[in-house]
Tab-separated table of C-alpha atoms and ligand atoms in Angstrom:
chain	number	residue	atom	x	y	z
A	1	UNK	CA	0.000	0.000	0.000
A	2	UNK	CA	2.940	2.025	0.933
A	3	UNK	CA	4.685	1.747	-2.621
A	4	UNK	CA	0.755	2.006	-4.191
A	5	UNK	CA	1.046	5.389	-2.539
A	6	UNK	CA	3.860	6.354	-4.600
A	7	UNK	CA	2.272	5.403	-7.868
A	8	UNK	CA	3.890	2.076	-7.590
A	9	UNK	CA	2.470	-1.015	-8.981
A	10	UNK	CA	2.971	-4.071	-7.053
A	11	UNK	CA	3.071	-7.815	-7.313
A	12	UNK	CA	2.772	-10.054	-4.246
A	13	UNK	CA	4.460	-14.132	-4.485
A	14	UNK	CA	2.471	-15.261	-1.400
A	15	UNK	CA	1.327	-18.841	-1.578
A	16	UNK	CA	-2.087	-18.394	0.899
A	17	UNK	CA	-5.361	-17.814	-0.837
A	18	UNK	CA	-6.075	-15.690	2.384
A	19	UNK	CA	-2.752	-13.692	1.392
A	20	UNK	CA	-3.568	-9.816	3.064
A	21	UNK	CA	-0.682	-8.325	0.913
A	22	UNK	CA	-1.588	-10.369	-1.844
A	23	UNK	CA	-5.804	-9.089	-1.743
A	24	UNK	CA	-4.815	-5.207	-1.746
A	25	UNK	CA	-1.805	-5.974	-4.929
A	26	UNK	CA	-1.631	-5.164	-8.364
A	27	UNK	CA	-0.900	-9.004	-9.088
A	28	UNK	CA	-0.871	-11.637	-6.469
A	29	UNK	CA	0.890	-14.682	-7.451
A	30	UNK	CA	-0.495	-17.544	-5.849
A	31	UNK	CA	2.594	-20.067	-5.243
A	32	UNK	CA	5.277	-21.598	-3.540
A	33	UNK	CA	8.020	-19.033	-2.287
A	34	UNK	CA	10.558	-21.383	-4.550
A	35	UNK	CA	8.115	-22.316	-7.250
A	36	UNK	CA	10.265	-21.988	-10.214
A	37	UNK	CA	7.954	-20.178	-13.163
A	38	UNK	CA	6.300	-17.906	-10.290
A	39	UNK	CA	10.045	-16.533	-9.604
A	40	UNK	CA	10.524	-15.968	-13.148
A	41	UNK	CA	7.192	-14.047	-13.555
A	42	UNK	CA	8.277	-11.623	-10.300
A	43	UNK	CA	11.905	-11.292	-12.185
A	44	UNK	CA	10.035	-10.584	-15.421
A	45	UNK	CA	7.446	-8.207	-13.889
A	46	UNK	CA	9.561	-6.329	-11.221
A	47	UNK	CA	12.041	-3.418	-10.855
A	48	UNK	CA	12.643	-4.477	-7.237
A	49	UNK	CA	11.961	-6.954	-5.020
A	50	UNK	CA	11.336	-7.168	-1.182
A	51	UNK	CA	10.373	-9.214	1.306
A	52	UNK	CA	7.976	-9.209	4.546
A	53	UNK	CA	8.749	-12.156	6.247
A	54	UNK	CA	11.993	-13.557	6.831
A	55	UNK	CA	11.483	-17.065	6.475
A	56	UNK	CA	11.322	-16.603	2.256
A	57	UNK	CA	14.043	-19.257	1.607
A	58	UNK	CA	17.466	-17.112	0.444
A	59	UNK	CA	17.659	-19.070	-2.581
A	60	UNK	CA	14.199	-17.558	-3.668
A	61	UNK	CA	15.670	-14.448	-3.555
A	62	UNK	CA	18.951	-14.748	-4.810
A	63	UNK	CA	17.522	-15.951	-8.025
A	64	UNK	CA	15.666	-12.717	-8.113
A	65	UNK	CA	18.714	-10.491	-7.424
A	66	UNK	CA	19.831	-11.989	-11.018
A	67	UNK	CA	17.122	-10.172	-12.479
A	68	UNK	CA	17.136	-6.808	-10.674
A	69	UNK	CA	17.055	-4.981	-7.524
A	70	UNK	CA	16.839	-7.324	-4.175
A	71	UNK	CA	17.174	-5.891	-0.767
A	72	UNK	CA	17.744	-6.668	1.591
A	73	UNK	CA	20.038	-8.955	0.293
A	74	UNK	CA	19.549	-12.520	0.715
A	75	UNK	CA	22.623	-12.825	2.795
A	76	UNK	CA	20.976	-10.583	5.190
A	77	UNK	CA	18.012	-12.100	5.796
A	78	UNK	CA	20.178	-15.556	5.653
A	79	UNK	CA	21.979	-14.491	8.677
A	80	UNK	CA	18.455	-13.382	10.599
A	81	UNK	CA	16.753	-16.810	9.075
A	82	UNK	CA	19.312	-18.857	11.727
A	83	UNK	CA	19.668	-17.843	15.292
A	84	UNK	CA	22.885	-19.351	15.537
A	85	UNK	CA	24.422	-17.151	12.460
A	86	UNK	CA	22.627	-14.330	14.046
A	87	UNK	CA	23.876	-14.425	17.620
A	88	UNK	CA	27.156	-15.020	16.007
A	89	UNK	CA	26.677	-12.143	13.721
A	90	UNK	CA	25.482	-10.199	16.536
A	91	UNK	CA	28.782	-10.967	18.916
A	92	UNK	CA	31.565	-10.185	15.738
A	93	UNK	CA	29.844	-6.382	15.965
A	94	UNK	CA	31.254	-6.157	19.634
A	95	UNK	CA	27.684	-6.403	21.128
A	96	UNK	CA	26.310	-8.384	23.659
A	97	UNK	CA	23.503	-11.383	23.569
A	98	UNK	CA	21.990	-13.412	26.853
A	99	UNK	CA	24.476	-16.302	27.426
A	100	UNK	CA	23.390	-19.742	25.086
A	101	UNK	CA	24.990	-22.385	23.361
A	102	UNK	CA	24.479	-24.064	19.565
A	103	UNK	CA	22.555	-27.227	20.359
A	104	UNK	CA	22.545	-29.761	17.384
A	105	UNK	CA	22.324	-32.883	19.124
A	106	UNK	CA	21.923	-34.608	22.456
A	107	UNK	CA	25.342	-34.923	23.318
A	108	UNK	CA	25.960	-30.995	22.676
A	109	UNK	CA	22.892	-30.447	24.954
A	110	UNK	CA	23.617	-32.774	27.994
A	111	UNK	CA	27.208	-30.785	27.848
A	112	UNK	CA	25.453	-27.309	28.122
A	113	UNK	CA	26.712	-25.253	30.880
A	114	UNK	CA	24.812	-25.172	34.178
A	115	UNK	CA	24.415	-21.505	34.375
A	116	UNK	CA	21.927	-21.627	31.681
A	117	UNK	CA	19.169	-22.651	33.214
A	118	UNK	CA	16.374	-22.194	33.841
A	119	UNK	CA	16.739	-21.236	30.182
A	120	UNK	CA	15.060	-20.848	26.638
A	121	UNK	CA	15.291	-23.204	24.072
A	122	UNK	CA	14.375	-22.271	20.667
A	123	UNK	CA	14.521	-23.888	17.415
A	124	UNK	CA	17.469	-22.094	15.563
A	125	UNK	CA	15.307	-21.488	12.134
A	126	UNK	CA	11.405	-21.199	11.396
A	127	UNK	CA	10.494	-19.518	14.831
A	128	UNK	CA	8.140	-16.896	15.106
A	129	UNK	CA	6.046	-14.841	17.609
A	130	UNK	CA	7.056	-16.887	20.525
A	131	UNK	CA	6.567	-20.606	18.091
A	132	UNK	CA	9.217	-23.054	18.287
A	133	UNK	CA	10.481	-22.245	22.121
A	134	UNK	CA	10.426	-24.294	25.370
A	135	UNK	CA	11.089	-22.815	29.107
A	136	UNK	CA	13.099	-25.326	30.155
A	137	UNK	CA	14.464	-25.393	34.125
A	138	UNK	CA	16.480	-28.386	33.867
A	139	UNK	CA	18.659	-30.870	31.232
A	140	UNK	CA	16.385	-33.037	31.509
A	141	UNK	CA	13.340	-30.379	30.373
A	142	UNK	CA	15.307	-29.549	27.850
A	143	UNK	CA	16.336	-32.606	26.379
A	144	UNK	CA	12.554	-33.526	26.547
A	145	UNK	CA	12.304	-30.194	24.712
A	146	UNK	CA	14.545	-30.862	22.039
A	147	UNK	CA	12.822	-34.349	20.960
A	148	UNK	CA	9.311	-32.521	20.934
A	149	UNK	CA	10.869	-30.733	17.981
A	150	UNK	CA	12.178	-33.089	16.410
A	151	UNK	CA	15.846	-33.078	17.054
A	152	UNK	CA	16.491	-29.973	14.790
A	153	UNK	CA	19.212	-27.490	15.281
A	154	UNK	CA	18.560	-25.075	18.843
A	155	UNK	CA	19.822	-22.315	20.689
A	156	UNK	CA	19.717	-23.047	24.365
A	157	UNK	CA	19.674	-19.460	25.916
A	158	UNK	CA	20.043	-18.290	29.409
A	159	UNK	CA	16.424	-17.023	30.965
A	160	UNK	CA	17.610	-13.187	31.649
A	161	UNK	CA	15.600	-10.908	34.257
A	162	UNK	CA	14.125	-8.742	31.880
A	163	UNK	CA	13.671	-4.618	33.493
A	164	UNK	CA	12.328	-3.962	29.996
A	165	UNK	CA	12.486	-4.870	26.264
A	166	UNK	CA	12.703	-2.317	23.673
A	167	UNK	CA	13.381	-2.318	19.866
A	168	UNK	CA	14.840	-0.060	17.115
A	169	UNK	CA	13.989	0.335	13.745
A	170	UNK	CA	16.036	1.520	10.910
A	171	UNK	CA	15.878	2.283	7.303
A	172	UNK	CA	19.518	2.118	5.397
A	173	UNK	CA	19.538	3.004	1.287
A	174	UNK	CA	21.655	1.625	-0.971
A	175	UNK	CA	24.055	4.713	-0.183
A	176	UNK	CA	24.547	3.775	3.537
A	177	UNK	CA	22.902	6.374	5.152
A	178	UNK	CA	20.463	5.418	7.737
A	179	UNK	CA	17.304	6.578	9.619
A	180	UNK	CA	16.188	5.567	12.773
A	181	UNK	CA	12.588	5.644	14.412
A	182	UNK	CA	11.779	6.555	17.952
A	183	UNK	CA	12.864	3.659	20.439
A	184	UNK	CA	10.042	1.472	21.045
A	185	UNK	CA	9.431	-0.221	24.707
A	186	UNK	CA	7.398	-3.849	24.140
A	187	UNK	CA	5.407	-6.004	25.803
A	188	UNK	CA	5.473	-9.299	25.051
A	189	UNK	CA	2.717	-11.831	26.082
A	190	UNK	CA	3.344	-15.447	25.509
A	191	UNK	CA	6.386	-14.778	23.561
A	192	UNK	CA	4.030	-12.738	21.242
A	193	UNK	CA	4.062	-8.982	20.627
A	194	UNK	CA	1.132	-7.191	22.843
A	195	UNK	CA	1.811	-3.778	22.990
A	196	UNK	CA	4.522	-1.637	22.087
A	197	UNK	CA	4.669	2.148	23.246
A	198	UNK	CA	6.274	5.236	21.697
A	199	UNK	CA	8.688	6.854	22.448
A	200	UNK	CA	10.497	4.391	24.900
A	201	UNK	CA	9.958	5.521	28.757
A	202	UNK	CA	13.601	5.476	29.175
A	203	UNK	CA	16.665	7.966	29.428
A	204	UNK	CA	18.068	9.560	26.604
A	205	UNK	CA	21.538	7.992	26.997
A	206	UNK	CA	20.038	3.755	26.447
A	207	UNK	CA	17.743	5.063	23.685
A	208	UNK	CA	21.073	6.513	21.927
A	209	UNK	CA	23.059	3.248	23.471
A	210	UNK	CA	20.040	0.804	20.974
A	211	UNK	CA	20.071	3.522	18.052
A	212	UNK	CA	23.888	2.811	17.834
A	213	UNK	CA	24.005	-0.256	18.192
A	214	UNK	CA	21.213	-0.916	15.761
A	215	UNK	CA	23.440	1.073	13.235
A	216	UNK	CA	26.278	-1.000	13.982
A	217	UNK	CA	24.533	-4.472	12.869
A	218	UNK	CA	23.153	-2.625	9.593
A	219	UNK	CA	26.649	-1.312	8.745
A	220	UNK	CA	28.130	-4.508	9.525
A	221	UNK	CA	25.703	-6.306	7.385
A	222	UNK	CA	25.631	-3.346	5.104
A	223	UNK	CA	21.926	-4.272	5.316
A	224	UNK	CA	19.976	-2.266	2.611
A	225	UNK	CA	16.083	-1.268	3.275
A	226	UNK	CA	14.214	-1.961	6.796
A	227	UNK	CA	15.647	-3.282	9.914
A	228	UNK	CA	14.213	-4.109	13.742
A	229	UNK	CA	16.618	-4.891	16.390
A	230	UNK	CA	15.023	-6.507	19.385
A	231	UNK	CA	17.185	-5.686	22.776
A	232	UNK	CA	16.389	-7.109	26.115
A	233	UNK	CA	17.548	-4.073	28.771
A	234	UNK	CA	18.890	-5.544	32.309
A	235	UNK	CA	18.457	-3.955	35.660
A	236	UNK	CA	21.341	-1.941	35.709
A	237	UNK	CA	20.372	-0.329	32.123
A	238	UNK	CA	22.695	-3.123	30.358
A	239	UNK	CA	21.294	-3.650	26.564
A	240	UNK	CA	21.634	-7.668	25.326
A	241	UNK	CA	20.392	-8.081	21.621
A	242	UNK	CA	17.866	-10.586	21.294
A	243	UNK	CA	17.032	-10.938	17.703
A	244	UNK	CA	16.560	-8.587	14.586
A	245	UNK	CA	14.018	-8.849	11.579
A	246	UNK	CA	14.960	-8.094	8.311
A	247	UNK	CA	11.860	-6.243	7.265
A	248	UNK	CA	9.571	-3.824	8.574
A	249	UNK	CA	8.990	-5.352	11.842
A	250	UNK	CA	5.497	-4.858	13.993
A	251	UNK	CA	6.869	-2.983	16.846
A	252	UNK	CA	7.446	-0.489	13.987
A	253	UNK	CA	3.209	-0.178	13.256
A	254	UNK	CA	3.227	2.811	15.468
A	255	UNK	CA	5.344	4.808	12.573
A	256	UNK	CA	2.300	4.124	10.414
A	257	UNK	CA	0.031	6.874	12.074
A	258	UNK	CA	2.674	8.261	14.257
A	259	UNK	CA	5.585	9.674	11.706
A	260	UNK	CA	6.118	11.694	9.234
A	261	UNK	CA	7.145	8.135	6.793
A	262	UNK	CA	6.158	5.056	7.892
A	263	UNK	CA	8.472	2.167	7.792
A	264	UNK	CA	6.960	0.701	4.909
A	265	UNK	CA	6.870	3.908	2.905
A	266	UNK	CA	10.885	3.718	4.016
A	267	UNK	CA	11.057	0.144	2.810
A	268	UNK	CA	9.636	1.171	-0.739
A	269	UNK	CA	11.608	4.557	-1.257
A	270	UNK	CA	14.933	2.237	-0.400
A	271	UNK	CA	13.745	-0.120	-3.436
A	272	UNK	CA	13.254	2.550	-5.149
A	273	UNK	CA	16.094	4.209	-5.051
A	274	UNK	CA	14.290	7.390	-3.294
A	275	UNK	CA	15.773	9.690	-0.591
A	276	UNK	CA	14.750	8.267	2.650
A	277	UNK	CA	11.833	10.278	4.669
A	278	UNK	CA	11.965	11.911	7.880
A	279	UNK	CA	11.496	9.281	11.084
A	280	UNK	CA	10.124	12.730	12.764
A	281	UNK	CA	7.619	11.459	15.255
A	282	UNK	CA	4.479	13.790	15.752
A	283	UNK	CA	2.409	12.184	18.241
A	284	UNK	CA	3.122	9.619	21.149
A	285	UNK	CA	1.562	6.555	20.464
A	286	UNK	CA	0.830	2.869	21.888
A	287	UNK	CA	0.253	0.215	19.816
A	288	UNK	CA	-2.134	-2.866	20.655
A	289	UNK	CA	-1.490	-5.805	18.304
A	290	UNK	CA	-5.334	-7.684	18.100
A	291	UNK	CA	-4.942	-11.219	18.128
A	292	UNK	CA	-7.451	-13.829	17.290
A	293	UNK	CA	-8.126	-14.159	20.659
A	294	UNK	CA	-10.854	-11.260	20.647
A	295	UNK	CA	-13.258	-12.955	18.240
A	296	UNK	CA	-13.730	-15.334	21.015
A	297	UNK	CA	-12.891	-13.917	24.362
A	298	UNK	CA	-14.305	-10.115	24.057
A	299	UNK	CA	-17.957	-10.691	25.347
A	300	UNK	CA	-16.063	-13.096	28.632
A	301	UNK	CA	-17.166	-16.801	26.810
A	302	UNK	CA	-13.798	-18.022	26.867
A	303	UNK	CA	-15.033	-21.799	25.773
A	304	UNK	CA	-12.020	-22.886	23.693
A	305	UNK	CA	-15.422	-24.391	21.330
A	306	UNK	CA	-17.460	-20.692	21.215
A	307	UNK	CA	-18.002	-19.787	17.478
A	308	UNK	CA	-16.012	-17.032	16.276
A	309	UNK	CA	-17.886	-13.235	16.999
A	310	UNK	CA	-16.691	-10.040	15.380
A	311	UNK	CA	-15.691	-7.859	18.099
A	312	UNK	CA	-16.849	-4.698	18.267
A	313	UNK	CA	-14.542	-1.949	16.743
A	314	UNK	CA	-16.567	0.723	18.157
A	315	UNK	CA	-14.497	0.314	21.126
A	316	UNK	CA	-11.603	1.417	19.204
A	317	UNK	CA	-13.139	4.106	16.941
A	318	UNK	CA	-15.304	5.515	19.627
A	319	UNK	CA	-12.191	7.439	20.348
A	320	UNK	CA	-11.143	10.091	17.879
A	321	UNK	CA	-7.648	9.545	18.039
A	322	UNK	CA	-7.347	5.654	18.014
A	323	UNK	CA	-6.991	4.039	14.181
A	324	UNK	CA	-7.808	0.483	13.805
A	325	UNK	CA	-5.800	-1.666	10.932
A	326	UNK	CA	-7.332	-5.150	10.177
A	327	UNK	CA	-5.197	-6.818	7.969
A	328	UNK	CA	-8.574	-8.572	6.098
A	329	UNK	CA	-7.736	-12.528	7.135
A	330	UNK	CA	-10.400	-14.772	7.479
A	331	UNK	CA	-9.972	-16.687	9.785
A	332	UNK	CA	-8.992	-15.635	13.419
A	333	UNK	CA	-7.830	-18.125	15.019
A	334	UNK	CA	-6.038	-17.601	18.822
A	335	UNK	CA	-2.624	-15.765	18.694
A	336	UNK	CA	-2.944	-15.019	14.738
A	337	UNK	CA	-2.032	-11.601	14.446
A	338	UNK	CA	-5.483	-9.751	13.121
A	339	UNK	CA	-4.926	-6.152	13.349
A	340	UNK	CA	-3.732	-3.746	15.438
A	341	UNK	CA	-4.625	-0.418	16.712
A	342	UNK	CA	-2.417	2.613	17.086
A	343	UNK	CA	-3.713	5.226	20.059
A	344	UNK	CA	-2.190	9.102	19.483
A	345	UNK	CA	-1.958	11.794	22.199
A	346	UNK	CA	0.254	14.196	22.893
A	347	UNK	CA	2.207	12.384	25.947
A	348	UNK	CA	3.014	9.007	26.165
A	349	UNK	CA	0.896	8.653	29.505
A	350	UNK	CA	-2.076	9.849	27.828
A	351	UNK	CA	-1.682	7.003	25.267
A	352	UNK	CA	-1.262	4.380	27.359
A	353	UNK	CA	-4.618	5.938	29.580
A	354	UNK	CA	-6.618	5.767	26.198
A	355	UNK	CA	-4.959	2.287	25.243
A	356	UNK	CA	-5.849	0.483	28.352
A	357	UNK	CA	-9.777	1.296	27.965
A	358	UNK	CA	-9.525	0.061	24.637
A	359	UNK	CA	-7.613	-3.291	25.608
A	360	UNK	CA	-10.538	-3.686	28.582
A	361	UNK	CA	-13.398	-3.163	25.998
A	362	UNK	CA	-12.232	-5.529	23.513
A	363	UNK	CA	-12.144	-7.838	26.192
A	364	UNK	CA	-8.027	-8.880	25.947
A	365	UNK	CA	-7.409	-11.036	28.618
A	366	UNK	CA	-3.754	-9.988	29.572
A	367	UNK	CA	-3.665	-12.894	32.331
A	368	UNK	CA	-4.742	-15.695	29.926
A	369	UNK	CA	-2.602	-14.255	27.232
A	370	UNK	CA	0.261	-14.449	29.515
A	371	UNK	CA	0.058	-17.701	30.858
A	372	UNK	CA	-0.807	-19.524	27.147
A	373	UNK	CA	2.813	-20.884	27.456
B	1	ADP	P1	10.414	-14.788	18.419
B	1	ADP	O1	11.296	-15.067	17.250
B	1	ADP	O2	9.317	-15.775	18.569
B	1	ADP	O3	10.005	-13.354	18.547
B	1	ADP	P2	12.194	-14.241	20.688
B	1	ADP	O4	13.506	-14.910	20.828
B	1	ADP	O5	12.185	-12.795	20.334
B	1	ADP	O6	11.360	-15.121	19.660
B	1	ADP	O7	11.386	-14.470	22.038
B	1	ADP	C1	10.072	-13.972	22.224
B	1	ADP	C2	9.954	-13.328	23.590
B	1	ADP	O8	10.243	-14.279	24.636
B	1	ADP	C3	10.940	-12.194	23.832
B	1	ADP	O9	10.496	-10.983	23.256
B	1	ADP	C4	10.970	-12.174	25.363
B	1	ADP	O10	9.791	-11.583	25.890
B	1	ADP	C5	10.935	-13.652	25.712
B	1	ADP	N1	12.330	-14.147	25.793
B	1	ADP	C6	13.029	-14.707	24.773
B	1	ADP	N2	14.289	-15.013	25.153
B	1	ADP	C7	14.413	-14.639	26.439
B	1	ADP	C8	15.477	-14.706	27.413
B	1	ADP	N3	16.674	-15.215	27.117
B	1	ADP	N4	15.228	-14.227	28.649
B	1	ADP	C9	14.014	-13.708	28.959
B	1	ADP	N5	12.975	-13.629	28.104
B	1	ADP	C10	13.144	-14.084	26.849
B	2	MG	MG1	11.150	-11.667	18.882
């Protein structure tokens, strides 16, 4: 919509029928993200190419970058496709990550440290929005852990007492220069996105600390186009990385209605070769990601069997300066992203005021949304 805006024309390879990019396109090509003649007709059809999900398989777009502009480059999102090339990646820039270990078979995992428990582990590729991760307090949880998925390639990562998590995003053209957005401060729920709020509540000096560092993993990478850094911040105002997306990420939504350019207006002037836009922020904002939860939870049946109910979006447009996004799938089903709403006000506390009325009358259940782990 972002490069529509522009007088773009666009052409979405998306292989769901229920494919929200792929409904509001020019084209939407129905296939598999390596399905040979689909690639061709993208190369064939396309100036530039990008993606908006990192788990597009590198190959699919290095055979595009044959055929014309690619970014960010499918080394990039290669080294954010594979937590263990990432954390690596991550500890070459001179920056820190919570203590783990490469797991790739039983033997590596019985000879983890101790000190890493009670600890996370996570499936080292194909893990999203909390997906593909076990709390594990013990060797023997985790070794339990690791056979429940199958043996494949983990992390096995420290548990860290989390003061706060916060995230960056950045927009880098093809000439190096950057721009970054407003810190954002995140809740997760479940090891899914809930809320993020911006700017950050936090001093000056961290959110320069995460801008910087941010910059440094997009130089080092010489990443080209959008970039989220995830950062868990420690008690004593210590930043550890935790992951970065190689896209416009959803803790960056807020830019939508918030900034001057949006991050996915950013994303298309980088393919396009544009100057990049001002990350000016005009309004505070908090950001409520809607789940598929509400279709079933907001009027307090929470029967895992109660049909599906629209919820009510007057909740959220009953106040002037909330703006509701629904992304047009079909079919909500619990912890699907949905939607999200963006609240505006002047001062953060305002936002998050507005923002909490809004989370009570759609009926999000922040303790059951919690504790779905
Ligand atoms: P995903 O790829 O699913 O987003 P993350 O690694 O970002 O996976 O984990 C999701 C969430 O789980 C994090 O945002 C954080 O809230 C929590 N989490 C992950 N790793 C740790 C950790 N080492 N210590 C504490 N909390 C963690
Ligand atoms: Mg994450």
């Amino acid at each position: 919509m972002a490069a529509q805006s522009l007088g773009y024309r666009v052409c979405v390879l998306d292989p769901g029928a229920d494919s929200p990019a792929g409904s509001v396109a020019d084209r939407h090509l129905r296939a598999d993200y390596l399905d040979e003649q689909a690639l061709r007709e993208m190369a064939a059809t396309c100036a530039a190419t990008t993606t908006e999900f990192e788990n597009v398989p590198a190959r699919a777009l290095e055979f595009l970058a044959r055929h014309g502009v690619v970014s960010p480059a499918a080394a990039s999102v290669a080294v954010a496709q594979d937590r263990r090339a990432e954390k690596a990646f991550v500890r070459r820039c001179g920056l820190d990550t919570a203590p783990y270990v490469d797991v790739s078979s039983v033997d590596e995992l019985r000879g983890a440290p101790a000190e890493l428990f009670p600890g996370i582990l996570k499936v080292a590729c194909l893990g999203y929005d909390g997906k593909g991760q076990a709390g594990v307090a013990s060797i023997a949880q985790a070794l339990e852990a690791f056979a429940s998925f199958g043996g494949v390639a983990c992390v096995l990562e420290k548990r860290l007492p989390l003061e706060l998590e916060i995230s960056v995003v950045i927009a880098r053209g093809f000439d190096g220069r950057s721009v970054a957005y407003p810190v954002a401060e995140n809740v997760h729920r479940a090891g899914i996105l809930a809320v993020s709020t911006a700017p950050a509540r936090i001093s000056q000096e961290l959110a320069l600390r995460a801008i910087d560092a941010t910059r440094r993993i997009a130089d080092a990478l010489d990443y080209v186009g959008v970039l989220c850094v995830e950062f868990f911040v420690l008690a004593d105002g210590r930043l550890r990385v935790n992951e970065m997306a190689p896209r416009p990420h959803n803790s960056g939504h807020y830019t939508i209605d918030a900034c001057v350019t949006s991050q996915f207006e950013q994303q298309a002037r980088v393919l396009a070769g544009l100057p990049l836009g001002s990350s000016h922020q005009h309004q505070a904002a908090v950001m409520l990601n809607i789940l598929g939860d509400c279709w079933y939870d907001h009027l307090g049946d929470a029967q895992p069997s109660a049909a599906p109910r629209e919820p009510d979006w007057n909740v959220v447009l009953g106040h002037p300066a909330a703006k509701l996004h629904l992304y047009g799938k079909r079919e909500p089903r619990r912890g699907r992203k949905m939607g999200h709403v963006t609240v505006l006000a002047e001062a953060v506390d305002e936002a998050v005021r507005v923002a909490v009325q809004i989370e009570r009358g759609l009926g999000i259940d922040v303790q059951r949304a919690a504790a779905r782990r």
